[in-house]
Tab-separated table of C-alpha atoms in Angstrom:
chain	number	residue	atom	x	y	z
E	1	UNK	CA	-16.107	-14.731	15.427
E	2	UNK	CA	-12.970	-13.386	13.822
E	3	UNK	CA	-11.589	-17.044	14.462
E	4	UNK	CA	-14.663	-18.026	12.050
E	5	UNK	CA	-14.131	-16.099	9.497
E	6	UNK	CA	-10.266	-16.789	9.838
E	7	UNK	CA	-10.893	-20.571	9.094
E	8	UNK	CA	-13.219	-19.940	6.174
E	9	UNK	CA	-10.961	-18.484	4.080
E	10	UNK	CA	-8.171	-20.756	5.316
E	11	UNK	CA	-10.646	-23.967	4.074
E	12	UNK	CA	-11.256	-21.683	0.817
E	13	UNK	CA	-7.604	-21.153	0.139
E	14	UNK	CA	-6.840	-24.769	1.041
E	15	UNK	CA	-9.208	-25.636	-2.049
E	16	UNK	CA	-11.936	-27.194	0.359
E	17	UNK	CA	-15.405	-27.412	-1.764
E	18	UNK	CA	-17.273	-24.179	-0.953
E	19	UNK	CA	-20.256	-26.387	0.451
E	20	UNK	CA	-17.843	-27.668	2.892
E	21	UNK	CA	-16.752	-24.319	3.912
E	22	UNK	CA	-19.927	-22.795	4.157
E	23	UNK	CA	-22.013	-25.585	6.585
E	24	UNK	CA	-18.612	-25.817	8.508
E	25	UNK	CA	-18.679	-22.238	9.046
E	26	UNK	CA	-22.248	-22.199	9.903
E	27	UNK	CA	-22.185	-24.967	11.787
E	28	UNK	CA	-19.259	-23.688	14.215
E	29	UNK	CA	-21.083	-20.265	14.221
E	30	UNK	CA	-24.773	-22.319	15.511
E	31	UNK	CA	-22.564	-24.386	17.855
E	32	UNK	CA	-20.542	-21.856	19.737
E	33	UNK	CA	-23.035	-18.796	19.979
E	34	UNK	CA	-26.519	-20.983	20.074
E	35	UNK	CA	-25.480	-23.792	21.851
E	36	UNK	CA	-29.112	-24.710	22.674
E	37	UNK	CA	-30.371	-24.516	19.005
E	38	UNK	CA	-32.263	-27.777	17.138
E	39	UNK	CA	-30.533	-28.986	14.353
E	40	UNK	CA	-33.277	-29.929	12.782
E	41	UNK	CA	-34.331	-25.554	12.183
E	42	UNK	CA	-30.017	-25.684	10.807
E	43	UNK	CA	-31.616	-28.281	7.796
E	44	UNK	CA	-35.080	-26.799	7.720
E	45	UNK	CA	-33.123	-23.889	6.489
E	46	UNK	CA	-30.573	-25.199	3.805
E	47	UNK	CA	-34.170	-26.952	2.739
E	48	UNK	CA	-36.336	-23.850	2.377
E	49	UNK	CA	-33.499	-21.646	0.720
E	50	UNK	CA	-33.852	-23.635	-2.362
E	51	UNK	CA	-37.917	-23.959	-2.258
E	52	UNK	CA	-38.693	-20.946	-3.642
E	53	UNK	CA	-40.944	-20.534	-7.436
E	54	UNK	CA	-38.286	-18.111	-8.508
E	55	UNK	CA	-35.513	-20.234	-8.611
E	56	UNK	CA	-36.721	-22.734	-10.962
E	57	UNK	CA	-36.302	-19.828	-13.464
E	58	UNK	CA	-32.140	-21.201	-12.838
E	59	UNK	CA	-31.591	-24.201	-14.427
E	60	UNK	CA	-34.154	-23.648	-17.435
E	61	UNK	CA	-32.064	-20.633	-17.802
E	62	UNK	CA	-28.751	-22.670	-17.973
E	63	UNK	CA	-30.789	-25.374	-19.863
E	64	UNK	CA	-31.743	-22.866	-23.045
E	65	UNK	CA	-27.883	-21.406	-22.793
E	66	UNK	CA	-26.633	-25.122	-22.862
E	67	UNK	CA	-28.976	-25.675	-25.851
E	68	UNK	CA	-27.631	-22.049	-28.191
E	69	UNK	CA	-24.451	-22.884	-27.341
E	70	UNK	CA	-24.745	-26.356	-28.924
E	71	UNK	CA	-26.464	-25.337	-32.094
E	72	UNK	CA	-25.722	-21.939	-34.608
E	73	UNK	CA	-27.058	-18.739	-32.564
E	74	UNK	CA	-23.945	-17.577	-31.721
E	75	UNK	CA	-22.366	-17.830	-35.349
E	76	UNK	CA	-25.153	-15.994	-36.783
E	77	UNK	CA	-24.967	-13.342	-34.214
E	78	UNK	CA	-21.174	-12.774	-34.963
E	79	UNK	CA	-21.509	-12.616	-38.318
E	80	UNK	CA	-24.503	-9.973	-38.071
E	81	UNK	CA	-22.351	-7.793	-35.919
E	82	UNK	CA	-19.205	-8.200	-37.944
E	83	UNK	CA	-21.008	-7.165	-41.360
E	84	UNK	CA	-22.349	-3.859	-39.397
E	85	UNK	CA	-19.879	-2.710	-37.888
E	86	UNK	CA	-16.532	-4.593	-38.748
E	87	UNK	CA	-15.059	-2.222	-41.497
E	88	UNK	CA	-14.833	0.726	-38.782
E	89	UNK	CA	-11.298	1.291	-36.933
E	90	UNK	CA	-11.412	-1.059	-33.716
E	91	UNK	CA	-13.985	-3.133	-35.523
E	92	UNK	CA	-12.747	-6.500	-35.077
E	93	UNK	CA	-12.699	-5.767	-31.304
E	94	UNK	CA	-15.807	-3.780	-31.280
E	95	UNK	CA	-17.603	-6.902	-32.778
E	96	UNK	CA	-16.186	-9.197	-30.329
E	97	UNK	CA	-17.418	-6.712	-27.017
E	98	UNK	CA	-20.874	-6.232	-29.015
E	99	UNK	CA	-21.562	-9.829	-29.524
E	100	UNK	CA	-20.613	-10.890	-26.013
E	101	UNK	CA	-23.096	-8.276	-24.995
E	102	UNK	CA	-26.124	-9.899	-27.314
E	103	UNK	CA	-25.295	-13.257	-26.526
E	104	UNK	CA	-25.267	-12.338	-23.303
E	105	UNK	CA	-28.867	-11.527	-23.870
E	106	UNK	CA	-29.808	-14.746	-25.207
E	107	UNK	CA	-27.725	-16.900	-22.617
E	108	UNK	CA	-27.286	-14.925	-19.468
E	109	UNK	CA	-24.041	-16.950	-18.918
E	110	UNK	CA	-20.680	-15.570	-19.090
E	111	UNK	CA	-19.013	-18.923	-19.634
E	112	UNK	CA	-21.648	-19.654	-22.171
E	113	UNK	CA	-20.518	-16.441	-23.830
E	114	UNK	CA	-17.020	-17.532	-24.101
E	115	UNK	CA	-17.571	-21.191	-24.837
E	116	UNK	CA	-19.688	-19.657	-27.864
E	117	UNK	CA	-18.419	-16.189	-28.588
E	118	UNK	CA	-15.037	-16.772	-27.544
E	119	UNK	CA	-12.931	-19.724	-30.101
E	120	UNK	CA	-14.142	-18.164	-33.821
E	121	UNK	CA	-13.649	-14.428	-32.312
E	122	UNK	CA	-10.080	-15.312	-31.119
E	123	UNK	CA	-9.138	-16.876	-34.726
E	124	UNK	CA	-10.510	-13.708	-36.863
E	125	UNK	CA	-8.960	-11.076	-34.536
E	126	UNK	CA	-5.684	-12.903	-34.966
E	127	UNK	CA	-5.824	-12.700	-38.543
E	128	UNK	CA	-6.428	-9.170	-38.208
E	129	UNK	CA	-3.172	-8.255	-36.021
E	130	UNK	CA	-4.332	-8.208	-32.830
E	131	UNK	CA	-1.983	-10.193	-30.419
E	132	UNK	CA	-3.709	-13.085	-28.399
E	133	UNK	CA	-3.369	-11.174	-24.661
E	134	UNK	CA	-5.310	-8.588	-26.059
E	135	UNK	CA	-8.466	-10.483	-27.667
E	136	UNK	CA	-8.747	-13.056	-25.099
E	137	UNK	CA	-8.724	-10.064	-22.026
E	138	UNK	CA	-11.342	-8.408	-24.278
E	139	UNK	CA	-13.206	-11.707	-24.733
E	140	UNK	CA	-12.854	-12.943	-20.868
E	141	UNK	CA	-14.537	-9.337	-19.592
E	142	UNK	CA	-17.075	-8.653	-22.401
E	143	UNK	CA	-18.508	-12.202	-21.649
E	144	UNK	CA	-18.514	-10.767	-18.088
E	145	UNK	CA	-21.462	-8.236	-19.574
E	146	UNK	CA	-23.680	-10.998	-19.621
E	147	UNK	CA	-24.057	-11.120	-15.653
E	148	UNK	CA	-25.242	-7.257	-16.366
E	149	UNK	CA	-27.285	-8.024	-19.327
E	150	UNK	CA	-30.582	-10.231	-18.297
E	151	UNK	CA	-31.511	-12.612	-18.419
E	152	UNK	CA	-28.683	-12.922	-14.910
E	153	UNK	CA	-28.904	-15.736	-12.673
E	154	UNK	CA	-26.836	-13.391	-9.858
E	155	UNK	CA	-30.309	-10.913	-10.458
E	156	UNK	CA	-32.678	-13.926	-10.165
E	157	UNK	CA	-31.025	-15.055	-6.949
E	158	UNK	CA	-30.756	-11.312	-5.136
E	159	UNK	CA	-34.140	-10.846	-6.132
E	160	UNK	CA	-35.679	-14.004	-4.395
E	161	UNK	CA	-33.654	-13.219	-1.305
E	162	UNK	CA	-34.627	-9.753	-0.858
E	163	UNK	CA	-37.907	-9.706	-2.572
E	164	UNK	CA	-37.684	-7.108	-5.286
E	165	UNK	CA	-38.941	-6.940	-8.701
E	166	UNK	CA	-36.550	-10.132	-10.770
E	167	UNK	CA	-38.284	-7.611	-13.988
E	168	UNK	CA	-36.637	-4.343	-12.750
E	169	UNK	CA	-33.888	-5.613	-11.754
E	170	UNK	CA	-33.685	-7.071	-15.890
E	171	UNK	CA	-34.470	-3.712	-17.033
E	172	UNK	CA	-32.084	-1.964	-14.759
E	173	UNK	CA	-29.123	-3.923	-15.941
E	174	UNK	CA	-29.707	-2.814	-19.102
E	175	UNK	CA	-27.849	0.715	-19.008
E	176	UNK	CA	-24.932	-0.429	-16.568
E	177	UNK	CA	-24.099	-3.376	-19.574
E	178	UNK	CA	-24.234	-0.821	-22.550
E	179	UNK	CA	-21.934	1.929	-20.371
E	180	UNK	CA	-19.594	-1.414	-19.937
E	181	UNK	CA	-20.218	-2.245	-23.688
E	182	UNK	CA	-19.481	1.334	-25.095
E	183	UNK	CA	-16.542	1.812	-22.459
E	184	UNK	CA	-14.839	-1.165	-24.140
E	185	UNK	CA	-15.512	-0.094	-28.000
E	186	UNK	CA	-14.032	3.186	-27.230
E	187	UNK	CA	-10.973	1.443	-25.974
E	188	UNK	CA	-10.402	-0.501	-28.518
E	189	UNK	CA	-10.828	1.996	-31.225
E	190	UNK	CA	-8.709	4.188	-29.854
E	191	UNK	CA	-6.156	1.175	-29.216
E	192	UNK	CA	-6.615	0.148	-32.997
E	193	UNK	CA	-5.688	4.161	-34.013
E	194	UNK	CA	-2.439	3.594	-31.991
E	195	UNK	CA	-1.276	0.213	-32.773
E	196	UNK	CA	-2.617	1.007	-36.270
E	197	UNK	CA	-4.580	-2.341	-36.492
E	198	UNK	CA	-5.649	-3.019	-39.706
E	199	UNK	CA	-9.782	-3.118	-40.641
E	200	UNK	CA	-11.972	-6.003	-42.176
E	201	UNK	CA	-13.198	-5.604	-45.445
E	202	UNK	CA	-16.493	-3.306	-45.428
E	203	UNK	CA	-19.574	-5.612	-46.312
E	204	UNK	CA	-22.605	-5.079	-48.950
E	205	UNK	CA	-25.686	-3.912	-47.792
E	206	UNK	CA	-26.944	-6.977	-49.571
E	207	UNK	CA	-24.648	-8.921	-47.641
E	208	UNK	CA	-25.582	-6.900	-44.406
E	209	UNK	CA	-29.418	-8.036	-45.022
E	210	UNK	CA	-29.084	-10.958	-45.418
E	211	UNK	CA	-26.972	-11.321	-42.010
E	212	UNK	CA	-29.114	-9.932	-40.054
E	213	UNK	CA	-31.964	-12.336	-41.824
E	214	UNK	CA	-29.956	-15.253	-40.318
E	215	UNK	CA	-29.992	-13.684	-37.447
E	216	UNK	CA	-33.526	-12.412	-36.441
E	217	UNK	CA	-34.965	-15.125	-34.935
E	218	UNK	CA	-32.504	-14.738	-32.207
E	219	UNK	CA	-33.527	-11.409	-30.936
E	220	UNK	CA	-36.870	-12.945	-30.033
E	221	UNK	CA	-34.750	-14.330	-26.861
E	222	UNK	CA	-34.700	-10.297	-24.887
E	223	UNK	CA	-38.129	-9.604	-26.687
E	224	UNK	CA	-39.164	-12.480	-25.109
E	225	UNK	CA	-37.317	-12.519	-21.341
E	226	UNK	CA	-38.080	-8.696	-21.051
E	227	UNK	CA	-40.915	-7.941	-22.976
E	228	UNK	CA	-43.265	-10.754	-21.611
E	229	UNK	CA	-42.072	-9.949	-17.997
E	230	UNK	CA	-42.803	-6.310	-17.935
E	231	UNK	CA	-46.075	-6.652	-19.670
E	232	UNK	CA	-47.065	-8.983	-17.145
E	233	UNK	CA	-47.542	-11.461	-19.670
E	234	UNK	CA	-45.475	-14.026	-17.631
E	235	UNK	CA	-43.353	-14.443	-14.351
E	236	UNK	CA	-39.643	-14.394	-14.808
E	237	UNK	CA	-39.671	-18.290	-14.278
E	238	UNK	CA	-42.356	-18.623	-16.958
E	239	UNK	CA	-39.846	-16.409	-19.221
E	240	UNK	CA	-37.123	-18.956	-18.335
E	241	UNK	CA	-39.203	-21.735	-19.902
E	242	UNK	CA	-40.075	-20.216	-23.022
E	243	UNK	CA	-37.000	-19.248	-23.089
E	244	UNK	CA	-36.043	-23.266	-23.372
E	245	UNK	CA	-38.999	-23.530	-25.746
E	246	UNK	CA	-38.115	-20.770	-28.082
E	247	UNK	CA	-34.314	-22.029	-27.851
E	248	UNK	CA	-35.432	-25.757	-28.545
E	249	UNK	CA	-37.408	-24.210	-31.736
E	250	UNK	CA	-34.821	-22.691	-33.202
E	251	UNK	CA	-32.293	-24.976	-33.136
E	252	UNK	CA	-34.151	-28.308	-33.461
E	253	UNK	CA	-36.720	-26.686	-36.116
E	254	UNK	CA	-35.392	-23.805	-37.474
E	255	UNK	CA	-31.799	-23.775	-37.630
E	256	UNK	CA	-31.603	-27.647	-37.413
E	257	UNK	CA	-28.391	-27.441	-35.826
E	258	UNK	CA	-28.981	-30.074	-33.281
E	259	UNK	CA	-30.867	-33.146	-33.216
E	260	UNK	CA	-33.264	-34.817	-30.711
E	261	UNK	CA	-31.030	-36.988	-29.239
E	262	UNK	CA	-28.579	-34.299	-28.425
E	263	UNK	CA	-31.466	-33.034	-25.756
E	264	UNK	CA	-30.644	-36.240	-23.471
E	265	UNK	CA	-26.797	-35.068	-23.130
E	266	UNK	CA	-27.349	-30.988	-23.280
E	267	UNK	CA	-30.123	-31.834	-20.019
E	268	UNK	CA	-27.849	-34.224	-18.358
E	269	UNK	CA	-24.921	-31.563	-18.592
E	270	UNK	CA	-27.862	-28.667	-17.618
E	271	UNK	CA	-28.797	-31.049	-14.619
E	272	UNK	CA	-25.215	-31.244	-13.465
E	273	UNK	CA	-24.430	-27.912	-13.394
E	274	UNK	CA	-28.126	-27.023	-11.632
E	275	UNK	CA	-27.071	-29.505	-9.006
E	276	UNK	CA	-23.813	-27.894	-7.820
E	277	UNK	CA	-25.516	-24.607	-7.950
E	278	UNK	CA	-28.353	-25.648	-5.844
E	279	UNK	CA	-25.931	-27.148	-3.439
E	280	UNK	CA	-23.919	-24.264	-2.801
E	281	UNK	CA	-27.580	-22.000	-2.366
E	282	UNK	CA	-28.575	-24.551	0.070
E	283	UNK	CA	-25.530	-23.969	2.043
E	284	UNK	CA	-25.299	-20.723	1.722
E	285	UNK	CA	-29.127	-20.216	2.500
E	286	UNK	CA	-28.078	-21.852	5.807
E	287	UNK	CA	-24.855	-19.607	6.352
E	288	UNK	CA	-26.367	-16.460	5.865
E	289	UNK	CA	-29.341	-17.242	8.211
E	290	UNK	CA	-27.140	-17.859	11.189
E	291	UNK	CA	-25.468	-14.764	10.444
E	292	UNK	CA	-29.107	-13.090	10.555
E	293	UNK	CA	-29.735	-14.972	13.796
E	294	UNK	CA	-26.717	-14.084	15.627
E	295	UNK	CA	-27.166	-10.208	14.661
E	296	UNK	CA	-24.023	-9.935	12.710
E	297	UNK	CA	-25.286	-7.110	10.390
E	298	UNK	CA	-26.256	-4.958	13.620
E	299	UNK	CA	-22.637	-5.497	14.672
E	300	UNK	CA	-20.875	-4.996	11.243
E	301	UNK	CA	-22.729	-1.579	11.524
E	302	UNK	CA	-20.807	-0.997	14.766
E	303	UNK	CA	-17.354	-2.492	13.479
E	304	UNK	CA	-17.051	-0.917	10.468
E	305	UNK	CA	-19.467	2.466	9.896
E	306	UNK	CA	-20.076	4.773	11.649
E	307	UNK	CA	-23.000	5.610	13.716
E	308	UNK	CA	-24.803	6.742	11.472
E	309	UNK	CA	-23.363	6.257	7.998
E	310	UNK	CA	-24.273	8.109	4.813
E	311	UNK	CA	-25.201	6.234	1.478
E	312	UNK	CA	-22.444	6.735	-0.187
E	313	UNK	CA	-20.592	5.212	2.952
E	314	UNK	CA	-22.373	2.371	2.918
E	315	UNK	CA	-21.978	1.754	-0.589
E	316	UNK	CA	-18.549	1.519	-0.710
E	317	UNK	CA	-18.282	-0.381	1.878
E	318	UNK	CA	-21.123	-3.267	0.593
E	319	UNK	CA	-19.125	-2.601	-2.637
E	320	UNK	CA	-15.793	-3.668	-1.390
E	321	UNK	CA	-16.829	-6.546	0.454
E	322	UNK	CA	-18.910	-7.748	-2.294
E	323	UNK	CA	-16.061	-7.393	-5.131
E	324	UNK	CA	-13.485	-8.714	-2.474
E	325	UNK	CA	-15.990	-12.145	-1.663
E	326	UNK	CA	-16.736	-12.233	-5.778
E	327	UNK	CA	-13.041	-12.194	-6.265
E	328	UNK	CA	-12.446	-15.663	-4.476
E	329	UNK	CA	-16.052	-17.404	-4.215
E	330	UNK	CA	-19.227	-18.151	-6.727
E	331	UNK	CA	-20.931	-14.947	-6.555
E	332	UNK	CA	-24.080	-16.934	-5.526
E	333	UNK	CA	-22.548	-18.309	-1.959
E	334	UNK	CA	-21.226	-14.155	-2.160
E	335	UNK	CA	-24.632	-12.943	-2.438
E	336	UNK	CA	-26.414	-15.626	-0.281
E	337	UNK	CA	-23.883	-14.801	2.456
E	338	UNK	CA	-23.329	-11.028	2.444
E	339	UNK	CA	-26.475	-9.576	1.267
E	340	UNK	CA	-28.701	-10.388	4.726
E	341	UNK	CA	-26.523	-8.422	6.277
E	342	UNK	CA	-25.575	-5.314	3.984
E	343	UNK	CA	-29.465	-5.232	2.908
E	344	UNK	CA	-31.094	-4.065	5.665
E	345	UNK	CA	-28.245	-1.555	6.570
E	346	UNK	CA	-28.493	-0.451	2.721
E	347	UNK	CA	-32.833	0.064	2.715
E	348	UNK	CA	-32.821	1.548	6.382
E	349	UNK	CA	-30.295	3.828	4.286
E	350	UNK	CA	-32.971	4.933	2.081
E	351	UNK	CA	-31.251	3.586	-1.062
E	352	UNK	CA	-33.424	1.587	-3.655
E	353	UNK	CA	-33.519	-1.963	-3.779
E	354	UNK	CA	-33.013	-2.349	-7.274
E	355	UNK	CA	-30.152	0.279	-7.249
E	356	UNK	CA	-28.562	-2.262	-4.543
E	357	UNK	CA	-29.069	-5.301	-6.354
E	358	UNK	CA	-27.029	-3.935	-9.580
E	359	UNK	CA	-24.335	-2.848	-7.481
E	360	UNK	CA	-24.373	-5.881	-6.302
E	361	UNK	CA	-24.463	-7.838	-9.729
E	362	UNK	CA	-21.346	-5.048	-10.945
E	363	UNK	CA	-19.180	-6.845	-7.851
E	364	UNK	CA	-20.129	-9.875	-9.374
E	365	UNK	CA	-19.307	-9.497	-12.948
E	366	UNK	CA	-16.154	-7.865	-11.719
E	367	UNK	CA	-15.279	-10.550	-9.837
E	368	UNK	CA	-15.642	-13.173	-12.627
E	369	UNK	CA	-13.288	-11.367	-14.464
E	370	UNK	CA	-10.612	-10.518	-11.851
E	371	UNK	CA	-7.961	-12.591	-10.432
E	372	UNK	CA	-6.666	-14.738	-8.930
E	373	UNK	CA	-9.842	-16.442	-9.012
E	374	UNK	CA	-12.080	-14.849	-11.470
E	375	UNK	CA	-13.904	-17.767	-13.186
E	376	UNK	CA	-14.148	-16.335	-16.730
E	377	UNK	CA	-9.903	-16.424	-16.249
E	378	UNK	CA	-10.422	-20.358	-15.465
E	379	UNK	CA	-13.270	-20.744	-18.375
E	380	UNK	CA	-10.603	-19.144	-20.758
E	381	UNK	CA	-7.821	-21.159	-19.813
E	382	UNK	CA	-9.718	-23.990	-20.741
E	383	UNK	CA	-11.303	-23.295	-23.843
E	384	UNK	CA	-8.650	-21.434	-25.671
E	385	UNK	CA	-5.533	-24.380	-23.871
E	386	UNK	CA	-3.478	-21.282	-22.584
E	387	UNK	CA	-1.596	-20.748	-19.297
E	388	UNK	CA	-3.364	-19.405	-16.671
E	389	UNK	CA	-0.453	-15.869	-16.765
E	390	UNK	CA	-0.483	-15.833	-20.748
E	391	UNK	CA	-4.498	-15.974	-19.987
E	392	UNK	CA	-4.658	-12.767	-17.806
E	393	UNK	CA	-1.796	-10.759	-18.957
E	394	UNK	CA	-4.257	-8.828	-21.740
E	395	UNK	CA	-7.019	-8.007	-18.735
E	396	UNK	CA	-6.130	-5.038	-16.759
E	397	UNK	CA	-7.391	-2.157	-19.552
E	398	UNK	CA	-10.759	-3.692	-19.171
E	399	UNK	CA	-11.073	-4.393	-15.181
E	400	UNK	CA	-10.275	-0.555	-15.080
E	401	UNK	CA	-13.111	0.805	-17.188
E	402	UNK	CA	-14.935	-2.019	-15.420
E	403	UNK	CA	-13.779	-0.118	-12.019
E	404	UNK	CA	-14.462	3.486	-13.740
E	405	UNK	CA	-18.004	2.703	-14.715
E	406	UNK	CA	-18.222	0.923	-11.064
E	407	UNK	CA	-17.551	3.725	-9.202
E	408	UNK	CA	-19.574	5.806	-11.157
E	409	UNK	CA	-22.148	3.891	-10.282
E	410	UNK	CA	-21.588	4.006	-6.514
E	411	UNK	CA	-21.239	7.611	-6.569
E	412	UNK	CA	-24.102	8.215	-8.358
E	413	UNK	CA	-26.631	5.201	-8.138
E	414	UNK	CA	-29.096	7.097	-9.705
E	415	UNK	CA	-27.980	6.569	-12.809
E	416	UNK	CA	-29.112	3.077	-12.017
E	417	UNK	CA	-32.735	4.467	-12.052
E	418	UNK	CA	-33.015	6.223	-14.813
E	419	UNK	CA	-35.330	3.508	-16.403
E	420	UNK	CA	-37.951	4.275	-14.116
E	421	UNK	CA	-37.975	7.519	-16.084
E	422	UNK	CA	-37.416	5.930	-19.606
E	423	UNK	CA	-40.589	3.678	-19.109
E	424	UNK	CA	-42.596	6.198	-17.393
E	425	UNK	CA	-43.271	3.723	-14.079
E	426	UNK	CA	-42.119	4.216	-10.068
E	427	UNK	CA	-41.767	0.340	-9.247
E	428	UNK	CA	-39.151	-2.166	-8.496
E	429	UNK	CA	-39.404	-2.331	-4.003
């Protein structure tokens, strides 16, 4: 087994596609410890791991992202946030972590974010002072907020696997992205005091109004997502494709920022990315079910806790092998391989699915943002043309209030909950 594991991250280190390294791994694991096993049940798997209603939620999700991102909503979002709250010390950096968090809202993509967010925020905070390390690390992990922020693929996914509420798991996120959010403005006000960064000029109310005019239309997007799934109105996969609908409206009606025959190459670039994704759930559908098979979870219990293990226990220790897996792999194949087997150990536990889930999405967004492999670091490097070292040299203020707010978070995982309380309701299993 060790042997196993040894040559996946061997194949992952030798830059072997993931899908590769997953149905090798798999495939060694079904052939050495169930010799006698059909092949046919190893497909049947990869097969039904991508069959589920849920996930078509996915690529209209990363369709309606593709589609903002083309058109104006992310313009008129930055200059709404820069008119409210740009004049305050910090604001030019406050305004860059606050719009990451909204468009995170609308996209639920952290390289959308920075594809969109990223370029005009980067040339105003340079005219302000600020140095390039420093915006582009506070770009790279605000954009990360969006995995936190739904509408999240990474919460789609866990929920399908483990069958909790996709809708909780949205309004859960919430208050875990706005401590992130709040934990990065306080930073960089407090960095802007020291390095005595100079302010934007304050706007007009007039000129506020009309800003946040422009921008309206685009908080229908949350409104939308969370509103219509906790009223029951729709099904998170029905959210995803208004969510296309509303996005289509906007930009092709409204804000008549693209035109029809952009839709052909937005979809085609949509249906590209949906296919890799869907590869690597297929083989990592298969991976983790072998894993279930052989009992691995029952003897990662004996391994590495204790007999019987407290929750906080076993929350560090599904937190560190989460973050560490996030750190070098999609945090799809992460999730599709780890959480069969930290799942059960976690609900036996008496710890709350949806309290497990955004623990699990924290690892995630942590990992997108962390090196060596973080792939907001890679996104940045290619959108802004800068080394991969000048790219992550501004980063390590932000992964630690990432980490702060993370370990708050495993020590007290009720914080998680608290919107039970908020909206008055006891669901989410």
């Amino acid at each position: 087994m060790w042997f196993i594991i040894a040559l996946l991250f061997i194949m992952l280190f030798l830059n072997f596609p993931i899908m590769i390294v997953l149905l090798v791994s798999a495939l060694l694991m079904t052939l050495i410890f169930a010799p006698n096993m059909d092949m046919v049940m190893f497909i049947q798997q990869m097969s039904s791991s991508i069959e589920s209603y849920v996930l078509l939620a996915i690529p209209m999700f990363i369709f309606a992202a593709d589609i903002i991102v083309e058109g104006r909503t992310a313009n008129r979002l930055l200059d709404f946030v820069k008119d409210m709250f740009g004049h305050i010390r910090g604001g030019t950096g406050i305004v860059a972590a606050a719009t990451s968090t909204m468009f995170g809202s609308v996209s639920g993509s952290s390289q959308a974010t920075i594809a969109a967010i990223g370029r005009p925020m980067r040339n105003r905070a340079l005219e302000y002072g600020y140095k390039d390390s420093h915006i582009i690390g506070l770009i790279i992990n605000s954009a990360g907020i969006a995995i936190l922020i739904p509408p999240s693929i990474v919460m789609i996914y866990y929920g399908m696997l483990t069958g909790t509420s996709v809708g909780d798991l949205f309004i859960a996120g919430i208050i875990p992205g706005l401590m992130v959010f709040f934990g990065f403005a306080l930073w960089e006000f407090f960095i802007a005091i020291k390095k005595d960064i100079p302010v934007e000029p304050k706007a007009s109310w007039k000129q506020r109004w009309d800003s946040f005019k422009r921008a309206l239309l685009t908080f229908g997007f949350p409104i939308l997502i969370l509103g219509g799934i906790y009223t029951g109105m729709f099904s998170p996969t029905e959210a995803a494709a208004f969510s296309v609908l509303y996005a289509a409206l906007l930009e092709l009606v409204i804000y008549r920022s693209i035109k029809i025959k952009d839709i052909y190459r937005i979809a085609i670039s949509t249906g590209v990315v949906t296919s890799i994704v869907f590869i690597l759930l297929a083989a990592g559908g298969a991976f983790s079910w072998i894993i279930s098979y052989l009992r691995i979870p029952q003897l990662l219990i004996e391994t590495v806790l204790s007999s019987d293990p407290s929750q906080l226990e076993i929350l560090l220790i599904m937190s560190l092998f989460f973050l560490i897996s996030c750190m070098f792999v999609d945090s799809l194949v992460a999730i599709a391989i780890l959480t069969p087997i930290f799942f059960p150990i976690a609900v036996a536990a008496d710890i709350h699915p949806v309290a497990i889930g955004i623990l699990i999405t924290m690892q995630a967004t942590l990992g997108t943002v962390t090196p060596p492999f973080g792939v907001n670091i890679f996104t940045a490097c290619a959108i802004f043309k800068k080394p991969y070292l000048d790219v992550v040299r501004g980063i390590v203020p932000y992964i630690l209030i990432f980490v702060a707010i993370n370990a708050l978070l495993i020590f007290y995982p009720e914080i998680i909950m608290v919107y039970q309380d908020i909206l008055g309701t006891s669901k989410g299993g």
